[in-house]
Structures are given as structure tokens and as C-alpha cells.
Amino acid sequence: MKKIGIMTTGGDCSGLNTAIQRILQGATLRGWDVYGILDGTDGLCVTPPAVIKLNDLLLPIENARLAGSFLHNGRANALNFETAAEIGKIKHFNKQLHKSLDELKLDALILIGGNGSISLAWANREIYRDLQLICIPKTIDMDIPITQQTIGFNTAVQQLTSYCDQLMLTARSHHRWFVVQTMGRDCGELALHAGVAIGARAIIIPEIKFDIDVLVKHVKNSPTDYGIIIVSEGISLRGHSGRPADMISRKLTAAGILNRTAFPEHIQRAGDTTATDRILATRFADCALNAIENNETYVMTALIDDECKTIPLSEMIESGDVVRDPKIPDLMTSNAYVSADEPLLDVAYHMGIYIGEQK
Ligand code: F6P
């Protein structure tokens, strides 16, 4: 009989509970015990470690569709890698994590995290030397290398689509435009997919340079006098500071185009998990459990050409764009972005959506 742990780290997104519930379901069938670590690594920084033994009553199947994490994702001011780095306590932090894992006597740990958490786990892999470490990728940003899907992305696109669908009606009534700023950090995947889904007039993403005058002209020449312009939070406009949507809004106003800004913010991380994300979470849970059975470690589940498999963490890190974390100089994070040959860019262009100066 095995004893396994689950931990959700980094920002939350919809689909985490599905993954947790499915891991529990599959592990129980195998006769394994499952422990949930509370608040990500924060739960390993206290003595005794903050864990709960999971069972069907704690996380019933009907709750698996709910956003957020049943196990929590941690507090911003708690002792974590970031705060430990700031106060020069990384060694202490790593020692504490190893000690807690040792105490829990886990055979395996499933870490459900984004590129920051997974890069971090790899950089500090010694912490996990005495157990099997299996990572499952989740993020609304879709910025994790190799895997073609991450848990939470599809629901975030759906949330943005529903949000913009509502705005479109009021936009039409008042003959004006909405500049909607999406999340996504430096990756434009979320903005691109939501923008195509709602039929945006323009989609501005960090990966593609845009010309503000061309954008304004494109909106002016629109066959409609209302609509939506999607702007990813990671873009910048030379000579301007502040929120990207505000910068673009000011330019539109200066050109006589009536508009308002809208910030869906954390609504993008909420919402009942879509069927697509639930299926993905179930496949990743199954893949992670199989990896434990096969004695794998330091791997991440990934969806590649619709096949779910594990890849070594080293491969995930090396195949992305490895950049120094702006907050933690010691940490290199591996990122993925919208690639220049992404077919959706062509589709958007052919539909008359302004996507910047690439084409
Ligand atoms: O990485 C997920 C994400 O939602 C980003 O898209 C966004 O920039 C960031 O987290 C927001 O973080 P916080 O919840 O700490 O404001």
C-alpha cells in the first residue's frame, strides 16, 4: 500500500478540485492512502505539517466542478520560496520542507502547479530526493512548455467569453467600444483564444508588436460602431505607463472613439470547471497515478498530440524560454509563449481581427 500526497501551489484556477478528486478516486481504487497538504508549501513549513487525510466525504464528486482549491494555494505573506529568498532563508526553507516530507513518510507527492512552482521544484529537487515527485501542469496563462493544454485554461477562456458576451450587448446599445484587459502575464494565449471566441475587433498580445495608429484606424474603419478590443496584461506601449487597457482607451478617446475599459481580473480564475478541463484533469490524474505505479520521479504530465504522457522535468525546463525571475534572482523559470506559427493567428487575421504588425 502506498501513501501519496497532493499539493496545489501558485495561483489557483478552475479544475484543481477535479484533479484532486480524481487522484483520490484512482488512488483509493488502488488501495492507496491520500493526504492533502494545505496551502501549498506553506503547509510543509509548520510543525507538524498541515495535512488532511482525504476521503470521499471531504471532497464529494459533485464538488469536483468547483473553482479554487479545496486544499488552498497559500497566503502571499507566508514563508515560501519567494519570501524566504527575500530574507536570505532559502537553505532553512529547503531543510524545513525536506524535514516535513520525511515526517509524513510519503511514497510520492503530486504537485499541481504552474511554471513557477514546477521550475522551483526542479531547481530545489534535493527536497524531494526521498520520494517520487510527479507534477501536473495548471495555469490560466498556458505558458508551460511542451504540454499543449494546462488545467484551468479552457475554463478561463470560457469565463472571458461569457464576460465579453455580456459587454457586447451593452456596447451595442450605446454605440461604443470596450477595451478588455485579460490576465496571462507575458503570454498571449488566453487573450488570443478568448478574442477569437468572441469575435474581437482587435487582439493585442505581448508576443506581437502593434502600431497604435493602425489599431485606432482599424477600429474607426470597423463595419460596426461597437465591439471589443482584447488587450493582454503583458503588453506595453512606448512612452506610456499604467494599465495597458487604459493606455489604449486614452488613444481611442483622443481619436473620438467612444469607449470604456473593463477588467475581468480574477473572474478568469473562477467559474465552474468546463467539461474540457475536467476531462484534462482526469487524464492528468490517471497519468500521474500510473507514473507512481511505474516508479517514475521528477516528471510532469503533458498533453502532446492528444496523447497524455509524462516527460522529465529537465526536458520541460530546457525546452522553454528560461528567464530569470524578476523577484527571485536565484530562480530561472521556463516559459512558453504564443509561437509565430500558431494557426489561430492566421485565422484571426483572415477574419479581419487586428493582431498587430506581424502579418
Ligand atoms: O499566473 C496566473 C495569474 O492569474 C496571472 O495571469 C496574473 O498576472 C496573476 O496570476 C495574478 O496574480 P495575483 O492573484 O497574485 O494578483
Coordinates of C-alpha atoms and ligand atoms in Angstrom, one line a residue:
M1 CA 0.0 0.0 0.0
K2 CA 1.3 3.4 -0.9
K3 CA 0.9 6.8 0.8
I4 CA 0.7 9.7 -1.5
G5 CA 0.4 13.5 -1.0
I6 CA -1.2 16.2 -3.2
M7 CA -0.3 19.9 -3.1
T8 CA -1.7 22.8 -5.1
T9 CA 0.8 25.6 -5.5
G10 CA 0.9 29.1 -7.2
G11 CA -2.2 30.9 -8.3
D12 CA -5.5 29.0 -8.3
C13 CA -7.6 28.2 -11.4
S14 CA -10.6 26.2 -12.1
G15 CA -10.0 22.4 -12.4
L16 CA -7.8 21.9 -9.3
N17 CA -10.6 20.3 -7.4
T18 CA -11.4 17.9 -10.3
A19 CA -7.7 16.9 -10.3
I20 CA -7.6 16.3 -6.6
Q21 CA -10.9 14.4 -6.6
R22 CA -9.8 12.2 -9.5
I23 CA -6.4 11.4 -7.9
L24 CA -8.3 10.4 -4.7
Q25 CA -10.7 8.2 -6.7
G26 CA -8.0 6.5 -8.7
A27 CA -5.7 6.1 -5.7
T28 CA -8.5 4.7 -3.5
L29 CA -9.2 2.0 -6.1
R30 CA -5.5 1.0 -5.9
G31 CA -5.8 0.8 -2.1
W32 CA -3.5 3.8 -1.5
D33 CA -3.9 6.5 1.2
V34 CA -4.1 10.1 0.0
Y35 CA -3.0 13.1 2.0
G36 CA -3.7 16.7 1.1
I37 CA -1.1 19.2 2.0
L38 CA -2.7 22.5 2.9
D39 CA -1.7 25.9 1.4
G40 CA 1.0 24.5 -0.9
T41 CA 4.5 24.6 0.5
D42 CA 3.2 26.7 3.4
G43 CA 1.7 23.5 4.8
L44 CA 5.2 22.0 5.0
C45 CA 6.7 25.0 6.8
V46 CA 4.8 24.4 10.0
T47 CA 5.3 21.7 12.7
P48 CA 3.6 19.3 12.5
P49 CA 2.9 19.7 8.7
A50 CA -0.6 20.9 7.8
V51 CA -2.1 17.9 6.1
I52 CA -5.5 16.2 6.0
K53 CA -6.3 12.6 5.0
L54 CA -8.6 12.7 2.1
N55 CA -11.8 10.7 1.6
D56 CA -15.0 10.9 -0.5
L57 CA -16.9 12.7 2.2
L58 CA -14.4 15.6 2.3
L59 CA -14.4 16.1 -1.4
P60 CA -17.5 14.5 -2.9
I61 CA -17.7 14.0 -6.6
E62 CA -20.3 16.8 -7.1
N63 CA -17.9 19.4 -5.6
A64 CA -15.1 18.5 -8.1
R65 CA -16.5 21.0 -10.6
L66 CA -15.9 24.0 -8.2
A67 CA -13.2 26.5 -8.9
G68 CA -10.5 27.3 -6.3
S69 CA -8.5 24.6 -4.5
F70 CA -10.1 22.6 -1.7
L71 CA -6.5 22.4 -0.3
H72 CA -5.9 26.1 -0.7
N73 CA -3.0 27.6 -2.6
G74 CA -1.2 29.5 0.2
R75 CA -1.1 33.1 1.6
A76 CA 1.0 35.7 -0.1
N77 CA 2.9 36.7 3.1
A78 CA 3.6 33.2 4.4
L79 CA 7.1 31.6 4.4
N80 CA 7.5 30.4 0.8
F81 CA 10.4 30.3 -1.6
E82 CA 9.9 34.0 -2.5
T83 CA 9.7 35.4 1.0
A84 CA 12.5 33.1 2.1
A85 CA 14.7 34.4 -0.7
E86 CA 14.0 37.9 0.3
I87 CA 15.1 37.3 3.9
G88 CA 18.0 35.1 2.9
K89 CA 16.5 31.9 4.4
I90 CA 16.4 29.6 1.3
K91 CA 18.5 26.9 2.9
H92 CA 16.4 26.9 6.0
F93 CA 13.2 26.7 3.9
N94 CA 14.5 23.8 1.9
K95 CA 15.6 22.0 5.1
Q96 CA 12.2 22.5 6.6
L97 CA 10.4 21.2 3.5
H98 CA 12.5 18.1 3.5
K99 CA 12.0 17.5 7.2
S100 CA 8.2 17.8 6.8
L101 CA 8.1 15.4 3.9
D102 CA 10.3 13.0 5.9
E103 CA 7.9 13.2 8.8
L104 CA 4.9 12.4 6.5
K105 CA 6.7 9.3 5.1
L106 CA 5.1 9.8 1.7
D107 CA 6.0 7.5 -1.1
A108 CA 5.0 10.1 -3.7
L109 CA 4.0 13.7 -4.0
I110 CA 1.8 15.1 -6.8
L111 CA 2.4 18.8 -7.2
I112 CA -0.2 20.6 -9.2
G113 CA 1.4 23.8 -10.2
G114 CA 2.3 26.4 -12.8
N115 CA 5.7 27.1 -14.5
G116 CA 7.0 29.0 -11.4
S117 CA 6.2 26.2 -9.0
I118 CA 7.5 23.4 -11.3
S119 CA 10.7 25.3 -12.2
L120 CA 11.2 25.9 -8.5
A121 CA 10.6 22.2 -7.6
W122 CA 13.2 21.3 -10.2
A123 CA 15.8 23.9 -9.0
N124 CA 15.4 22.6 -5.5
R125 CA 14.9 18.9 -6.4
E126 CA 17.0 17.7 -3.4
I127 CA 14.0 18.4 -1.2
Y128 CA 12.1 15.6 -3.0
R129 CA 15.0 13.1 -3.1
D130 CA 13.4 10.5 -0.8
L131 CA 10.0 10.2 -2.7
Q132 CA 8.6 10.3 -6.2
L133 CA 7.8 13.8 -7.4
I134 CA 5.1 14.0 -10.1
C135 CA 4.0 17.4 -11.4
I136 CA 0.7 18.2 -13.1
P137 CA 0.6 21.5 -15.1
K138 CA -2.1 24.0 -14.3
T139 CA -2.5 27.7 -15.2
I140 CA -4.8 30.0 -17.0
D141 CA -1.8 31.6 -18.7
M142 CA -0.9 28.5 -20.8
D143 CA 2.7 29.4 -20.5
I144 CA 4.2 25.9 -19.6
P145 CA 6.5 24.4 -22.2
I146 CA 5.8 21.2 -24.1
T147 CA 2.2 20.4 -22.9
Q148 CA -0.4 21.6 -25.3
Q149 CA -3.0 22.1 -22.6
T150 CA -2.9 23.1 -18.9
I151 CA -5.7 22.7 -16.4
G152 CA -7.7 25.9 -16.0
F153 CA -7.0 27.4 -19.4
N154 CA -10.2 26.3 -21.1
T155 CA -12.4 27.4 -18.2
A156 CA -10.6 30.8 -18.2
V157 CA -11.3 31.2 -21.9
Q158 CA -15.0 30.3 -21.3
Q159 CA -15.2 32.8 -18.4
L160 CA -13.8 35.6 -20.6
T161 CA -16.1 34.6 -23.4
S162 CA -19.2 34.8 -21.2
Y163 CA -18.0 38.1 -19.7
C164 CA -17.4 39.7 -23.1
D165 CA -20.7 38.3 -24.4
Q166 CA -22.5 40.4 -21.8
L167 CA -20.4 43.5 -22.5
M168 CA -21.1 43.2 -26.2
L169 CA -24.8 43.8 -25.6
T170 CA -24.3 47.0 -23.7
A171 CA -21.6 48.1 -26.1
R172 CA -24.1 47.8 -29.0
S173 CA -26.8 49.7 -27.1
H174 CA -24.5 52.7 -26.6
H175 CA -22.6 52.5 -29.9
R176 CA -19.3 52.3 -28.1
W177 CA -16.3 50.0 -27.6
F178 CA -14.9 48.1 -24.7
V179 CA -11.2 47.6 -24.2
V180 CA -11.0 44.4 -22.1
Q181 CA -7.7 43.6 -20.3
T182 CA -7.1 39.9 -19.8
M183 CA -4.6 38.2 -17.5
G184 CA -1.9 35.9 -18.8
R185 CA 1.4 37.6 -17.7
D186 CA 3.8 37.6 -20.7
C187 CA 1.9 35.0 -22.6
G188 CA -0.9 36.0 -25.0
E189 CA -2.6 32.5 -25.3
L190 CA -5.6 33.5 -23.1
A191 CA -6.2 36.8 -24.9
L192 CA -5.8 35.2 -28.3
H193 CA -8.3 32.3 -27.7
A194 CA -10.9 34.5 -25.9
G195 CA -10.6 37.2 -28.6
V196 CA -11.2 34.7 -31.4
A197 CA -14.1 33.1 -29.4
I198 CA -16.0 36.5 -29.0
G199 CA -15.1 37.9 -32.4
A200 CA -13.0 40.8 -31.1
R201 CA -12.1 43.6 -33.4
A202 CA -8.5 43.5 -32.3
I203 CA -6.4 41.3 -30.1
I204 CA -3.2 42.7 -28.7
I205 CA -0.7 40.3 -27.2
P206 CA 2.8 40.6 -25.8
E207 CA 4.4 38.4 -28.5
I208 CA 3.4 40.6 -31.4
K209 CA 4.3 44.3 -31.8
F210 CA 1.4 46.5 -32.6
D211 CA 1.1 50.0 -34.0
I212 CA -1.3 52.2 -32.0
D213 CA -2.2 54.3 -35.0
V214 CA -3.0 51.3 -37.1
L215 CA -5.2 49.9 -34.3
V216 CA -7.1 53.2 -33.9
K217 CA -7.7 53.3 -37.7
H218 CA -8.8 49.7 -37.7
V219 CA -11.4 50.4 -35.0
K220 CA -12.5 53.6 -36.9
N221 CA -13.0 51.6 -40.1
S222 CA -15.0 48.9 -38.4
P223 CA -18.3 48.0 -40.1
T224 CA -19.8 48.3 -36.6
D225 CA -19.7 51.3 -34.2
Y226 CA -19.3 49.0 -31.2
G227 CA -17.3 45.9 -30.3
I228 CA -14.5 44.6 -28.1
I229 CA -10.7 45.1 -28.2
I230 CA -8.9 42.4 -26.2
V231 CA -5.6 43.5 -24.6
S232 CA -3.3 41.2 -22.7
E233 CA -1.9 42.5 -19.5
G234 CA 1.7 41.8 -20.6
I235 CA 1.7 44.4 -23.4
S236 CA 3.5 47.8 -23.3
L237 CA 3.2 50.9 -25.3
R238 CA 6.3 53.1 -25.7
G239 CA 6.1 56.3 -23.7
H240 CA 3.1 55.2 -21.7
S241 CA 2.8 53.8 -18.2
G242 CA -0.1 52.3 -16.3
R243 CA -2.6 49.6 -17.2
P244 CA -2.4 48.6 -20.9
A245 CA -6.2 48.9 -21.4
D246 CA -6.2 52.4 -20.0
M247 CA -3.4 53.4 -22.4
I248 CA -5.3 52.1 -25.4
S249 CA -8.6 53.6 -24.2
R250 CA -7.0 57.1 -24.0
K251 CA -5.7 56.8 -27.5
L252 CA -9.2 55.8 -28.8
T253 CA -10.8 58.6 -26.9
A254 CA -8.3 61.1 -28.4
A255 CA -9.3 59.8 -31.8
G256 CA -13.0 60.5 -31.0
I257 CA -13.9 56.8 -30.5
L258 CA -16.3 56.3 -27.6
N259 CA -15.1 53.5 -25.3
R260 CA -14.9 52.1 -21.8
T261 CA -12.4 49.8 -20.2
A262 CA -13.2 46.5 -18.4
F263 CA -11.1 44.4 -16.1
P264 CA -12.4 40.9 -15.6
E265 CA -9.5 40.2 -13.2
H266 CA -9.8 37.1 -11.0
I267 CA -13.1 36.1 -12.6
Q268 CA -10.8 34.4 -15.1
R269 CA -9.6 32.0 -12.5
A270 CA -13.1 31.2 -11.3
G271 CA -16.2 29.6 -12.7
D272 CA -17.4 26.0 -12.8
T273 CA -14.8 23.8 -14.5
T274 CA -15.7 23.2 -18.1
A275 CA -16.0 19.6 -19.4
T276 CA -12.8 20.1 -21.4
D277 CA -10.8 21.0 -18.2
R278 CA -12.5 18.2 -16.2
I279 CA -11.5 15.6 -18.9
L280 CA -8.0 17.0 -18.9
A281 CA -7.8 16.9 -15.1
T282 CA -9.0 13.3 -15.1
R283 CA -6.4 12.3 -17.8
F284 CA -3.6 14.0 -15.9
A285 CA -4.7 12.4 -12.6
D286 CA -4.7 9.0 -14.3
C287 CA -1.3 9.7 -15.9
A288 CA 0.2 10.8 -12.6
L289 CA -1.0 7.7 -10.7
N290 CA 0.3 5.4 -13.5
A291 CA 3.7 7.3 -13.2
I292 CA 3.7 6.5 -9.5
E293 CA 3.0 2.8 -10.2
N294 CA 5.8 2.8 -12.7
N295 CA 8.3 4.2 -10.2
E296 CA 8.8 7.4 -12.1
T297 CA 10.0 10.6 -10.5
Y298 CA 10.9 14.2 -11.4
V299 CA 8.3 14.1 -14.2
M300 CA 5.4 16.2 -15.4
T301 CA 2.3 15.0 -17.1
A302 CA 1.8 16.6 -20.6
L303 CA -0.7 16.5 -23.4
I304 CA 1.2 16.1 -26.7
D305 CA -0.8 15.5 -29.9
D306 CA -3.8 14.4 -27.8
E307 CA -1.7 11.8 -26.0
C308 CA -1.2 12.1 -22.3
K309 CA 2.3 11.1 -21.1
T310 CA 5.0 12.0 -18.7
I311 CA 8.1 14.0 -19.6
P312 CA 11.2 14.5 -17.5
L313 CA 11.1 17.9 -15.6
S314 CA 14.6 18.6 -17.1
E315 CA 13.1 18.4 -20.6
M316 CA 10.2 20.7 -19.7
I317 CA 12.7 23.3 -18.3
E318 CA 15.1 23.1 -21.2
S319 CA 12.6 23.4 -23.9
G320 CA 11.1 26.7 -22.8
D321 CA 12.4 30.2 -22.7
V322 CA 14.4 30.1 -19.5
V323 CA 14.4 33.6 -17.9
R324 CA 15.5 34.9 -14.5
D325 CA 12.6 35.6 -12.2
P326 CA 12.3 39.3 -11.6
K327 CA 11.6 38.8 -7.9
I328 CA 13.9 35.9 -7.2
P329 CA 17.3 36.4 -8.8
D330 CA 18.3 32.8 -7.9
L331 CA 15.3 31.3 -9.8
M332 CA 15.2 30.5 -13.5
T333 CA 11.7 30.0 -14.8
S334 CA 10.9 28.2 -18.0
N335 CA 8.2 29.9 -20.1
A336 CA 6.2 29.3 -23.2
Y337 CA 4.6 31.9 -25.4
V338 CA 2.3 32.1 -28.5
S339 CA 4.5 30.9 -31.3
A340 CA 4.7 32.8 -34.6
D341 CA 3.3 29.8 -36.5
E342 CA 0.2 29.4 -34.2
P343 CA -2.6 28.7 -36.6
L344 CA -5.1 30.8 -34.6
L345 CA -3.1 33.9 -35.6
D346 CA -3.8 33.2 -39.3
V347 CA -7.5 32.5 -38.6
A348 CA -7.8 35.8 -36.6
Y349 CA -6.1 37.7 -39.4
H350 CA -8.3 36.2 -42.1
M351 CA -11.4 37.2 -40.0
G352 CA -10.3 40.8 -40.1
I353 CA -9.1 40.9 -36.5
Y354 CA -6.2 43.3 -35.9
I355 CA -3.5 41.2 -34.3
G356 CA -0.5 43.6 -34.6
E357 CA 2.2 44.1 -37.1
Q358 CA 3.3 40.5 -37.7
K359 CA 1.2 40.0 -40.9
Ligands
F6P1 O1 -0.4 33.3 -13.3 C1 -1.8 33.4 -13.1 C2 -2.2 34.8 -12.9 O2 -3.6 34.8 -12.8 C3 -1.8 35.8 -14.0 O3 -2.5 35.7 -15.2 C4 -1.9 37.1 -13.3 O4 -1.0 38.0 -13.8 C5 -1.5 36.8 -11.8 O5 -1.7 35.3 -11.7 C6 -2.3 37.5 -10.8 O6 -1.8 37.1 -9.6 P1 -2.5 37.6 -8.2 O7 -3.7 36.7 -7.9 O8 -1.4 37.4 -7.2 O9 -2.9 39.0 -8.4

